[in-house]
mmCIF file of C-alpha atoms in Angstrom:
data_model
loop_
_atom_site.group_PDB
_atom_site.id
_atom_site.type_symbol
_atom_site.label_atom_id
_atom_site.label_comp_id
_atom_site.label_asym_id
_atom_site.label_seq_id
_atom_site.Cartn_x
_atom_site.Cartn_y
_atom_site.Cartn_z
ATOM 1 C CA MET A 93 0.180 -0.073 -0.077
ATOM 2 C CA SER A 94 1.610 3.351 -0.939
ATOM 3 C CA ALA A 95 1.845 6.105 1.245
ATOM 4 C CA SER A 96 -0.915 8.338 -0.428
ATOM 5 C CA THR A 97 -3.397 5.363 0.034
ATOM 6 C CA LYS A 98 -2.557 4.835 3.509
ATOM 7 C CA ARG A 99 -3.108 8.707 4.380
ATOM 8 C CA VAL A 100 -6.653 8.581 2.605
ATOM 9 C CA VAL A 101 -7.504 5.471 4.670
ATOM 10 C CA GLU A 102 -6.405 7.280 7.984
ATOM 11 C CA THR A 103 -8.276 10.487 7.081
ATOM 12 C CA ALA A 104 -11.390 8.357 6.245
ATOM 13 C CA SER A 105 -11.175 6.348 9.900
ATOM 14 C CA GLN A 106 -10.464 9.710 11.768
ATOM 15 C CA GLU A 107 -13.848 11.249 10.094
ATOM 16 C CA LYS A 108 -15.840 8.164 10.968
ATOM 17 C CA ALA A 109 -14.324 8.587 14.376
ATOM 18 C CA ALA A 110 -15.478 12.155 14.697
ATOM 19 C CA GLN A 111 -18.937 11.400 13.391
ATOM 20 C CA VAL A 112 -19.432 8.550 16.014
ATOM 21 C CA TYR A 113 -18.033 11.054 18.574
ATOM 22 C CA ALA A 114 -20.604 13.835 17.290
ATOM 23 C CA VAL A 115 -23.582 11.478 17.641
ATOM 24 C CA LEU A 116 -22.685 10.240 21.035
ATOM 25 C CA GLY A 117 -22.007 13.750 22.257
ATOM 26 C CA PHE A 118 -25.442 14.699 20.944
ATOM 27 C CA ALA A 119 -27.201 11.666 22.602
ATOM 28 C CA ILE A 120 -25.661 12.446 25.868
ATOM 29 C CA ILE A 121 -26.787 15.857 25.750
ATOM 30 C CA CYS A 122 -30.314 14.994 24.961
ATOM 31 C CA VAL A 123 -30.557 12.277 27.689
ATOM 32 C CA ALA A 124 -28.797 14.418 30.267
ATOM 33 C CA ILE A 125 -30.266 17.792 29.692
ATOM 34 C CA GLY A 126 -33.138 17.442 27.410
ATOM 35 C CA VAL A 127 -35.114 14.806 29.034
ATOM 36 C CA PRO A 128 -34.941 16.311 32.485
ATOM 37 C CA LEU A 129 -35.992 19.844 30.670
ATOM 38 C CA TRP A 130 -38.879 18.267 29.004
ATOM 39 C CA TRP A 131 -40.135 16.382 32.114
ATOM 40 C CA LYS A 132 -39.861 19.687 34.283
ATOM 41 C CA THR A 133 -41.985 21.800 31.582
ATOM 42 C CA THR A 134 -44.475 19.261 30.983
ATOM 43 C CA THR A 135 -45.260 18.165 34.400
ATOM 44 C CA VAL A 136 -48.466 19.290 35.687
ATOM 45 C CA TYR A 137 -48.283 21.309 39.138
ATOM 46 C CA ARG A 138 -50.695 19.844 41.809
ATOM 47 C CA VAL A 139 -51.105 21.864 44.764
ATOM 48 C CA ALA A 140 -51.558 19.678 47.805
ATOM 49 C CA LEU A 141 -55.134 20.733 49.286
ATOM 50 C CA PRO A 142 -55.611 21.163 53.236
ATOM 51 C CA PHE A 143 -58.703 18.587 52.970
ATOM 52 C CA ASP A 144 -59.081 18.850 56.762
ATOM 53 C CA LYS A 145 -59.283 22.779 56.739
ATOM 54 C CA ILE A 146 -61.888 22.669 53.653
ATOM 55 C CA ALA A 147 -64.063 20.273 55.666
ATOM 56 C CA SER A 148 -64.049 22.507 58.699
ATOM 57 C CA LEU A 149 -65.517 25.429 56.735
ATOM 58 C CA SER A 150 -69.033 23.961 57.104
ATOM 59 C CA THR A 151 -68.838 24.116 61.065
ATOM 60 C CA LYS A 152 -67.708 27.662 61.127
ATOM 61 C CA GLN A 153 -69.748 30.668 61.558
ATOM 62 C CA ILE A 154 -70.293 33.269 58.488
ATOM 63 C CA ARG A 155 -69.714 36.693 59.295
ATOM 64 C CA TYR A 156 -71.725 39.079 57.389
ATOM 65 C CA THR A 157 -70.632 42.700 57.365
ATOM 66 C CA ILE A 158 -72.889 45.506 56.462
ATOM 67 C CA ASP A 159 -71.885 49.142 56.223
ATOM 68 C CA ILE A 160 -74.455 51.749 57.241
ATOM 69 C CA ALA A 161 -73.979 55.708 56.997
ATOM 70 C CA VAL A 162 -76.542 57.559 59.061
ATOM 71 C CA VAL A 163 -76.671 61.382 57.818
ATOM 72 C CA VAL A 164 -78.368 63.398 59.976
ATOM 73 C CA THR A 165 -80.022 66.769 58.198
ATOM 74 C CA ASN A 166 -80.311 68.886 61.363
ATOM 75 C CA ASP A 167 -76.929 70.668 61.989
ATOM 76 C CA LYS A 168 -77.875 71.780 65.260
ATOM 77 C CA ILE A 169 -77.777 68.220 66.974
ATOM 78 C CA LYS A 170 -74.504 68.285 68.726
ATOM 79 C CA ARG A 171 -71.505 65.587 68.054
ATOM 80 C CA HIS A 172 -71.982 64.001 71.384
ATOM 81 C CA ASP A 173 -75.692 63.499 70.856
ATOM 82 C CA LEU A 174 -74.662 61.858 67.353
ATOM 83 C CA GLU A 175 -72.192 59.463 69.011
ATOM 84 C CA GLU A 176 -74.775 58.551 71.396
ATOM 85 C CA PHE A 177 -77.362 57.734 68.831
ATOM 86 C CA ARG A 178 -74.752 55.805 66.937
ATOM 87 C CA ARG A 179 -73.947 53.820 70.084
ATOM 88 C CA ARG A 180 -77.463 52.964 70.668
ATOM 89 C CA LEU A 181 -78.294 52.173 66.902
ATOM 90 C CA SER A 182 -75.324 49.808 66.575
ATOM 91 C CA THR A 183 -76.159 48.077 70.001
ATOM 92 C CA THR A 184 -79.823 47.275 68.645
ATOM 93 C CA LEU A 185 -78.552 46.245 65.281
ATOM 94 C CA SER A 186 -76.286 43.818 66.839
ATOM 95 C CA ALA A 187 -78.969 41.971 68.330
ATOM 96 C CA GLU A 188 -78.455 37.937 67.507
ATOM 97 C CA PHE A 189 -80.239 36.607 64.739
ATOM 98 C CA VAL A 190 -82.020 33.352 65.580
ATOM 99 C CA GLY A 191 -82.388 30.934 62.767
ATOM 100 C CA VAL A 192 -83.584 27.467 62.676
ATOM 101 C CA GLY A 193 -81.408 24.347 61.698
ATOM 102 C CA ALA A 194 -77.861 25.241 60.469
ATOM 103 C CA GLN A 195 -75.506 27.632 62.346
ATOM 104 C CA PRO A 196 -76.998 31.188 61.611
ATOM 105 C CA PRO A 197 -74.500 33.851 60.253
ATOM 106 C CA SER A 198 -73.173 36.573 62.232
ATOM 107 C CA PHE A 199 -74.656 39.901 61.212
ATOM 108 C CA GLN A 200 -72.158 42.768 62.029
ATOM 109 C CA TYR A 201 -73.325 46.327 61.269
ATOM 110 C CA LYS A 202 -70.649 48.981 61.079
ATOM 111 C CA VAL A 203 -72.618 52.122 61.809
ATOM 112 C CA VAL A 204 -71.171 55.617 60.941
ATOM 113 C CA VAL A 205 -73.260 58.924 62.141
ATOM 114 C CA ARG A 206 -72.510 62.250 60.433
ATOM 115 C CA HIS A 207 -74.066 65.658 59.210
ATOM 116 C CA LEU A 208 -74.826 66.549 55.417
ATOM 117 C CA TYR A 209 -71.802 67.110 53.247
ATOM 118 C CA GLU A 210 -71.922 70.330 51.115
ATOM 119 C CA ASP A 211 -72.979 68.868 48.135
ATOM 120 C CA GLU A 212 -75.500 66.694 49.867
ATOM 121 C CA GLN A 213 -76.950 69.970 51.549
ATOM 122 C CA MET A 214 -77.077 71.693 47.991
ATOM 123 C CA LEU A 215 -79.348 68.813 46.865
ATOM 124 C CA PHE A 216 -81.743 68.929 49.745
ATOM 125 C CA ASN A 217 -82.238 72.484 49.129
ATOM 126 C CA LYS A 218 -82.990 72.268 45.262
ATOM 127 C CA ALA A 219 -84.939 68.859 46.122
ATOM 128 C CA ILE A 220 -88.595 69.067 44.843
ATOM 129 C CA SER A 221 -89.609 65.439 45.473
ATOM 130 C CA LEU A 222 -88.258 62.584 47.134
ATOM 131 C CA ARG A 223 -87.586 60.661 44.007
ATOM 132 C CA ASP A 224 -85.230 63.382 42.630
ATOM 133 C CA LEU A 225 -83.505 63.735 45.961
ATOM 134 C CA ASP A 226 -82.842 59.796 45.937
ATOM 135 C CA ASP A 227 -81.533 59.879 42.612
ATOM 136 C CA GLY A 228 -79.368 62.764 42.956
ATOM 137 C CA LEU A 229 -77.716 61.552 46.470
ATOM 138 C CA THR A 230 -77.076 58.204 44.708
ATOM 139 C CA ALA A 231 -75.278 60.002 41.908
ATOM 140 C CA LEU A 232 -73.039 61.627 44.292
ATOM 141 C CA LYS A 233 -71.729 58.678 45.701
ATOM 142 C CA VAL A 234 -68.032 57.888 45.343
ATOM 143 C CA LEU A 235 -66.797 54.500 44.339
ATOM 144 C CA ASP A 236 -65.761 53.402 47.910
ATOM 145 C CA GLU A 237 -69.333 54.332 49.010
ATOM 146 C CA TYR A 238 -71.014 51.861 46.731
ATOM 147 C CA GLY A 239 -72.239 48.598 48.304
ATOM 148 C CA SER A 240 -73.082 50.238 51.644
ATOM 149 C CA TYR A 241 -76.566 51.599 52.820
ATOM 150 C CA THR A 242 -77.201 55.310 53.740
ATOM 151 C CA VAL A 243 -79.970 56.474 56.095
ATOM 152 C CA TYR A 244 -80.941 60.111 55.754
ATOM 153 C CA VAL A 245 -82.683 61.361 59.016
ATOM 154 C CA LEU A 246 -85.146 64.596 58.073
ATOM 155 C CA SER A 247 -86.411 66.820 60.585
ATOM 156 C CA GLN A 248 -90.013 66.373 61.630
ATOM 157 C CA THR A 249 -91.351 69.505 59.473
ATOM 158 C CA SER A 250 -89.846 68.110 56.236
ATOM 159 C CA GLN A 251 -92.253 68.443 53.475
ATOM 160 C CA LEU A 252 -90.108 65.789 51.192
ATOM 161 C CA LEU A 253 -91.187 62.886 53.396
ATOM 162 C CA GLY A 254 -94.780 62.187 54.163
ATOM 163 C CA GLU A 255 -94.486 58.785 56.300
ATOM 164 C CA LYS A 256 -92.137 58.024 59.213
ATOM 165 C CA ILE A 257 -89.879 56.030 57.079
ATOM 166 C CA HIS A 258 -89.438 55.532 53.332
ATOM 167 C CA LEU A 259 -87.420 53.176 51.381
ATOM 168 C CA GLY A 260 -85.550 54.438 48.330
ATOM 169 C CA ARG A 261 -85.169 53.032 44.957
ATOM 170 C CA HIS A 262 -81.475 52.707 45.225
ATOM 171 C CA ARG A 263 -79.473 52.064 48.625
ATOM 172 C CA ASN A 264 -80.927 55.042 50.395
ATOM 173 C CA LEU A 265 -83.246 54.930 53.513
ATOM 174 C CA PHE A 266 -85.270 58.230 54.577
ATOM 175 C CA ALA A 267 -86.674 58.490 58.093
ATOM 176 C CA LYS A 268 -88.208 61.440 60.075
ATOM 177 C CA SER A 269 -87.171 62.417 63.758
ATOM 178 C CA ASP A 270 -87.111 65.277 66.059
ATOM 179 C CA LYS A 271 -84.218 66.604 68.045
ATOM 180 C CA ASP A 272 -84.223 63.510 70.113
ATOM 181 C CA LEU A 273 -82.801 60.852 67.645
ATOM 182 C CA ASN A 274 -83.131 57.768 70.021
ATOM 183 C CA GLY A 275 -86.875 57.809 69.221
ATOM 184 C CA ILE A 276 -86.264 56.137 65.958
ATOM 185 C CA VAL A 277 -83.502 53.582 66.990
ATOM 186 C CA THR A 278 -86.072 50.777 67.173
ATOM 187 C CA LEU A 279 -87.806 51.512 63.984
ATOM 188 C CA LEU A 280 -84.741 52.144 62.224
ATOM 189 C CA ALA A 281 -83.082 49.046 63.250
ATOM 190 C CA SER A 282 -85.968 46.648 62.632
ATOM 191 C CA THR A 283 -86.269 48.234 59.074
ATOM 192 C CA VAL A 284 -82.780 47.942 58.154
ATOM 193 C CA ARG A 285 -82.790 44.285 59.495
ATOM 194 C CA ARG A 286 -86.168 43.136 57.783
ATOM 195 C CA ASN A 287 -86.288 45.216 54.948
ATOM 196 C CA VAL A 288 -82.982 46.670 53.959
ATOM 197 C CA VAL A 289 -80.620 43.739 54.599
ATOM 198 C CA ASN A 290 -83.185 41.008 55.058
ATOM 199 C CA GLU A 291 -81.427 38.721 57.378
ATOM 200 C CA GLN A 292 -83.980 35.830 56.977
ATOM 201 C CA ALA A 293 -83.295 35.697 53.346
ATOM 202 C CA VAL A 294 -79.476 36.096 53.473
ATOM 203 C CA TYR A 295 -79.746 33.314 56.172
ATOM 204 C CA GLU A 296 -81.738 31.029 53.804
ATOM 205 C CA MET A 297 -79.492 31.589 50.867
ATOM 206 C CA LEU A 298 -76.301 30.787 53.113
ATOM 207 C CA ASN A 299 -78.211 27.766 54.480
ATOM 208 C CA LEU A 300 -79.103 26.433 51.060
ATOM 209 C CA THR A 301 -75.638 26.888 49.574
ATOM 210 C CA GLY A 302 -74.366 24.519 52.397
ATOM 211 C CA GLY A 303 -76.612 21.666 50.880
ATOM 212 C CA ALA A 304 -80.100 20.856 51.498
ATOM 213 C CA SER A 305 -79.930 17.846 53.662
ATOM 214 C CA THR A 306 -83.656 18.003 55.399
ATOM 215 C CA LEU A 307 -86.857 17.816 54.087
ATOM 216 C CA GLU A 308 -87.476 21.274 55.151
ATOM 217 C CA SER A 309 -84.424 22.850 53.582
ATOM 218 C CA LEU A 310 -85.184 20.921 50.276
ATOM 219 C CA GLU A 311 -88.652 22.587 50.379
ATOM 220 C CA LEU A 312 -86.737 26.173 50.850
ATOM 221 C CA ALA A 313 -84.502 24.970 48.078
ATOM 222 C CA LYS A 314 -87.352 24.293 45.599
ATOM 223 C CA GLU A 315 -89.110 27.296 46.541
ATOM 224 C CA SER A 316 -86.101 29.631 46.126
ATOM 225 C CA MET A 317 -85.764 28.271 42.656
ATOM 226 C CA ARG A 318 -89.086 29.205 41.164
ATOM 227 C CA ALA A 319 -89.089 31.723 38.603
ATOM 228 C CA VAL A 320 -92.717 32.743 39.081
ATOM 229 C CA LYS A 321 -94.318 32.838 42.420
ATOM 230 C CA SER A 322 -97.931 31.795 42.847
ATOM 231 C CA THR A 323 -100.281 34.451 42.178
ATOM 232 C CA SER A 324 -103.895 35.060 41.668
ATOM 233 C CA GLN A 325 -103.330 37.438 38.782
ATOM 234 C CA TYR A 326 -101.124 37.690 35.927
ATOM 235 C CA ASP A 327 -100.441 40.208 33.003
ATOM 236 C CA ILE A 328 -100.272 38.511 29.874
ATOM 237 C CA VAL A 329 -99.189 40.523 26.550
ATOM 238 C CA PHE A 330 -100.106 39.196 23.047
ATOM 239 C CA SER A 331 -97.944 40.173 20.128
ATOM 240 C CA LEU A 332 -98.821 39.948 16.414
ATOM 241 C CA ILE A 333 -95.784 39.238 14.265
ATOM 242 C CA ASN A 334 -96.008 40.117 10.643
ATOM 243 C CA PRO A 335 -92.922 38.769 8.735
ATOM 244 C CA ASN A 336 -93.662 40.823 5.763
ATOM 245 C CA PRO A 337 -95.399 44.126 6.605
ATOM 246 C CA ARG A 338 -94.745 45.511 2.930
ATOM 247 C CA GLN A 339 -96.843 42.855 1.087
ATOM 248 C CA LEU A 340 -99.374 41.431 3.934
ATOM 249 C CA ARG A 341 -101.470 43.974 6.023
ATOM 250 C CA ALA A 342 -102.388 41.754 9.191
ATOM 251 C CA SER A 343 -104.782 42.835 11.691
ATOM 252 C CA TRP A 344 -106.150 41.217 14.764
ATOM 253 C CA GLY A 345 -109.065 41.747 16.916
ATOM 254 C CA ILE A 346 -107.530 40.305 20.056
ATOM 255 C CA GLU A 347 -109.449 42.357 22.160
ATOM 256 C CA GLU A 348 -112.754 40.884 21.003
ATOM 257 C CA ALA A 349 -111.477 37.341 21.100
ATOM 258 C CA ILE A 350 -110.243 37.762 24.723
ATOM 259 C CA ASP A 351 -113.797 39.274 25.601
ATOM 260 C CA SER A 352 -115.628 36.664 23.930
ATOM 261 C CA LYS A 353 -113.588 33.836 25.818
ATOM 262 C CA THR A 354 -113.682 35.290 29.217
ATOM 263 C CA ALA A 355 -117.569 35.851 28.741
ATOM 264 C CA ARG A 356 -118.382 32.224 28.689
#
């Protein structure tokens, strides 16, 4: 074998060895780095849930917090009288709610008593009707006041409010009182608890979300799911739809038809 041929054979052997080493290096990199990286990036992260704590949630008492701001329009009432009124109203509202069956929630009322702000005073001076006043006061509320209830205590001589207490269309409540604010504490507290917050409805809703385990709770759940409550009167609307009003002139004597059917 000549020298040149020998060099060609050695070069070919070296190239084959280099190819083998390259393949082995690529395989080692894939196995040593690629497989662990693939395993790490494709593994589903599973959080260990505290099942014991979750199971104990049903036995804990639910705390239901309600923010109430009482605005007194009479600026002659002194600050210590407002504080005494706030204390008595908070005590009356904090009376324990009595529920049947599951553990009732704890209703906690946060009461703040103050006088009118300047922009509220301007609305009261311009107000013609209680409805306009209700809408105007609602529009004045800033973002952090949404979700809370506001009680406006008007003077006994106010012409805007005819009755002792009135529920507004929004989250406002209007009441009448003389200089002695303590005289409306009981009425105000009962109205807030029964009509505004409706503690019984909140209790039933929270009780049903915990699962209907008794026949009584099943009946309550079934009743709460009714789309239309039973009543002796209904309003029915009849509509005549004309798909092609340009070519078809349709008329319908529905009033005569109803009269003829109801007269039988």
